[in-house]
Coordinates of C-alpha atoms in Angstrom, one line a residue:
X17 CA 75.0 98.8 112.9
X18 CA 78.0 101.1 114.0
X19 CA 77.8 99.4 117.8
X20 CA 78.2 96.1 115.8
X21 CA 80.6 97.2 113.5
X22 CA 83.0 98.7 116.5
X23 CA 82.3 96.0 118.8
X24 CA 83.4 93.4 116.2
X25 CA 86.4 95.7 115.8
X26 CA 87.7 95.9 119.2
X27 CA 87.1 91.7 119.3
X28 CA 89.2 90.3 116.7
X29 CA 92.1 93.1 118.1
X30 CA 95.9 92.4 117.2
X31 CA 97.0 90.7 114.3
X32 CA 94.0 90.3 112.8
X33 CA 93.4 94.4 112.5
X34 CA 96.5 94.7 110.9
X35 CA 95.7 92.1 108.8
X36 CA 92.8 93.5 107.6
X37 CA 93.8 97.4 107.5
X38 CA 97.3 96.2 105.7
X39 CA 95.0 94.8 102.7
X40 CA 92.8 97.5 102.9
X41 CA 95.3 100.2 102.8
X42 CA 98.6 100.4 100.8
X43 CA 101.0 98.1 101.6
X44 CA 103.1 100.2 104.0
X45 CA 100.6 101.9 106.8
X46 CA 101.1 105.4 107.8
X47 CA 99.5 106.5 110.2
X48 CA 99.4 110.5 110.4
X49 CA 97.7 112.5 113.9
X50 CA 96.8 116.2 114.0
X51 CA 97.7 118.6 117.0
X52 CA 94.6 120.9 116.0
X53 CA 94.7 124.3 118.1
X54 CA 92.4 126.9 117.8
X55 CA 93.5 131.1 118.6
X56 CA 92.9 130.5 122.6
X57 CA 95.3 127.5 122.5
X58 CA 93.2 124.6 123.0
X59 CA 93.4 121.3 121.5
X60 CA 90.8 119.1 119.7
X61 CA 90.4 115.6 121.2
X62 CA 87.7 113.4 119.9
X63 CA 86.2 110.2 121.9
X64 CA 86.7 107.7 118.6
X65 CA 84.2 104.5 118.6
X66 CA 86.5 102.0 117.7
X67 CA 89.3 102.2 120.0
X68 CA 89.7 100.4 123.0
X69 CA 87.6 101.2 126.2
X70 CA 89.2 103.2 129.0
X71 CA 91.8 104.8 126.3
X72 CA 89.1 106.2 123.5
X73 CA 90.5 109.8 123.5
X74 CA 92.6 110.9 121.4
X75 CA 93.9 113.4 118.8
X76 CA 92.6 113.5 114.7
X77 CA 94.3 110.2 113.5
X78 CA 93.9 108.7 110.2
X79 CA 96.2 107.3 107.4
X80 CA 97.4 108.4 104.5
X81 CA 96.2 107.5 101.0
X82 CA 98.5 106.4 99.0
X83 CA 100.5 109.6 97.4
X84 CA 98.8 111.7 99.5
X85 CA 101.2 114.6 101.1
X86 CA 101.0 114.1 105.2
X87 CA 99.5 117.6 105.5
X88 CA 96.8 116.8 103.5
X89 CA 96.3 114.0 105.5
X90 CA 95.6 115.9 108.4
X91 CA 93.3 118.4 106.5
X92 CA 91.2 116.0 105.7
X93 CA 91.3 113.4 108.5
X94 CA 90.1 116.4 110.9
X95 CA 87.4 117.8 107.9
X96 CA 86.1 113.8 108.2
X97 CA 85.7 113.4 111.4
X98 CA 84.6 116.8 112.7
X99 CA 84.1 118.7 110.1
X100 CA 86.4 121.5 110.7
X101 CA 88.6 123.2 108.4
X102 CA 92.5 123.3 109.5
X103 CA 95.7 124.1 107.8
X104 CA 99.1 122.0 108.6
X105 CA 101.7 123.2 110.4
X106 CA 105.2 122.0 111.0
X107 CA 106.3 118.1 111.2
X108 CA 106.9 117.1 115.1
X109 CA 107.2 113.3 114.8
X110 CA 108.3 110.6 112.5
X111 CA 108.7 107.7 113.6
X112 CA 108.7 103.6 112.5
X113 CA 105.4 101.9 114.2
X114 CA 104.5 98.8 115.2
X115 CA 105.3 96.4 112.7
X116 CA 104.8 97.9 108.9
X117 CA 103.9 101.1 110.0
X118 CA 105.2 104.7 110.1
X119 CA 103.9 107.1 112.8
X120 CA 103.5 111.2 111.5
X121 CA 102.2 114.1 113.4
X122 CA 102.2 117.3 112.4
X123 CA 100.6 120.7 113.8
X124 CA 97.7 122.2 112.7
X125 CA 96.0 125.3 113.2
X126 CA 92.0 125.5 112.7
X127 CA 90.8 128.2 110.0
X128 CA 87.4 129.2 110.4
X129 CA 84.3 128.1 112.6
X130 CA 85.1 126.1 116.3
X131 CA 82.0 124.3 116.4
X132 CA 82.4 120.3 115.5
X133 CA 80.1 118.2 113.4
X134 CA 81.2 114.9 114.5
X135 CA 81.2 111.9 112.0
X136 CA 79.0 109.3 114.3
X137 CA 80.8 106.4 112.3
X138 CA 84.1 107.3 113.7
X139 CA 83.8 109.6 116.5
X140 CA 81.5 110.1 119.4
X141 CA 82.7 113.2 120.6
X142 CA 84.3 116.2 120.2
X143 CA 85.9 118.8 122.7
X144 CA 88.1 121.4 122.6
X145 CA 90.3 121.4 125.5
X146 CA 93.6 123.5 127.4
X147 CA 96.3 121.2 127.4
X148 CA 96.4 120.9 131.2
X149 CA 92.9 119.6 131.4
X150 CA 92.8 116.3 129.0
X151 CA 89.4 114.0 129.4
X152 CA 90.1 110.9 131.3
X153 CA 91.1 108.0 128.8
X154 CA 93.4 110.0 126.3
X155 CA 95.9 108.0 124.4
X156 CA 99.2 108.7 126.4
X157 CA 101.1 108.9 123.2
X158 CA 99.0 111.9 122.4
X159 CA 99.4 113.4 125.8
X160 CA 102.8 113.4 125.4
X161 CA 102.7 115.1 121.7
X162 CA 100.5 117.6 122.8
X163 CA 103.0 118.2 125.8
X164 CA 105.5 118.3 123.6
X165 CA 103.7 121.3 120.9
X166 CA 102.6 123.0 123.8
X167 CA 103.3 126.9 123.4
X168 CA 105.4 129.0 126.2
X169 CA 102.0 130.9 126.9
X170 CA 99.8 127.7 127.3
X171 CA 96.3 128.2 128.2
X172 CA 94.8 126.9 131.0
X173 CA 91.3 125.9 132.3
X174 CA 88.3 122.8 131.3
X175 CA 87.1 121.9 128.4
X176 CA 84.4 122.8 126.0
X177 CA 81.5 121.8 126.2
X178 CA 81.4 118.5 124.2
X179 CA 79.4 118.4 120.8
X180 CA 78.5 114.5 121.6
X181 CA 76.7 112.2 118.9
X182 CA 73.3 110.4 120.3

């Protein structure tokens, strides 16, 4: 049912999404991404199911509930889909989207346990990752945040092994 569900997704594409996320979600969209680093300095990408092939890595991403403070947003858009426990960090975009949306991203620092638990509705895959060694496919908007965040002393390296849904 989740194949279906993400394969109809990625078909009707464009206007129709935003059609159907803008009555879904308040009125005005914002969308709000986490730059989640753990203490060696890696950063958490996920694979996500419903976005497009060939560009299905990415950072946490979600939006915000209506009221909801942007940091929260983050804490709980990472606790969803991977089950880790982060706290926010300081604001490094805000920007006006495509059409009526506003774009957030904010740091965040994991607290606690490394180890994913991947929500299989949203996300296929989790790994943790040195910023100089992205997987193949990630969002170039998030490249360039996490490019952007990246600390004097950056780690280098591969990835983590990936904890991958079935």
């Amino acid at each position: 049912m989740k194949r279906i569900i993400a394969r109809l997704w990625r078909a009707i594409r464009g206007p129709v999404q935003w059609r159907i996320l803008w009555l879904a979600d308040s009125t005005f969209m914002v969308g709000v991404t986490g730059i989640v680093r753990d203490d060696q300095g890696r950063v958490l990408v996920l694979r996500h199911r419903m976005w497009p092939p060939g560009r299905e890595w990415g950072l946490p991403t979600g939006f915000a509930k209506a009221g909801e403070d942007f940091g929260t947003t983050v804490v709980r858009e990472v606790r969803e889909e991977t089950g880790l426990e982060v706290e926010p960090g300081r604001l490094v975009r805000l920007k006006s989207g495509y059409r009526l949306r506003v774009e957030v991203a904010y740091e965040a620092h994991l607290v606690g346990d490394a180890t994913p638990r991947v929500d299989d509705f949203e996300v296929l895959e989790a790994r943790w990752c040195p910023p100089d060694s992205l997987p193949a496919g990630m969002q170039e908007a998030h490249k360039q945040l996490i490019a952007d965040t990246a600390p004097d002393d950056q780690v280098n390296g591969a990835c983590s092994p990936a904890e991958t849904v079935t």
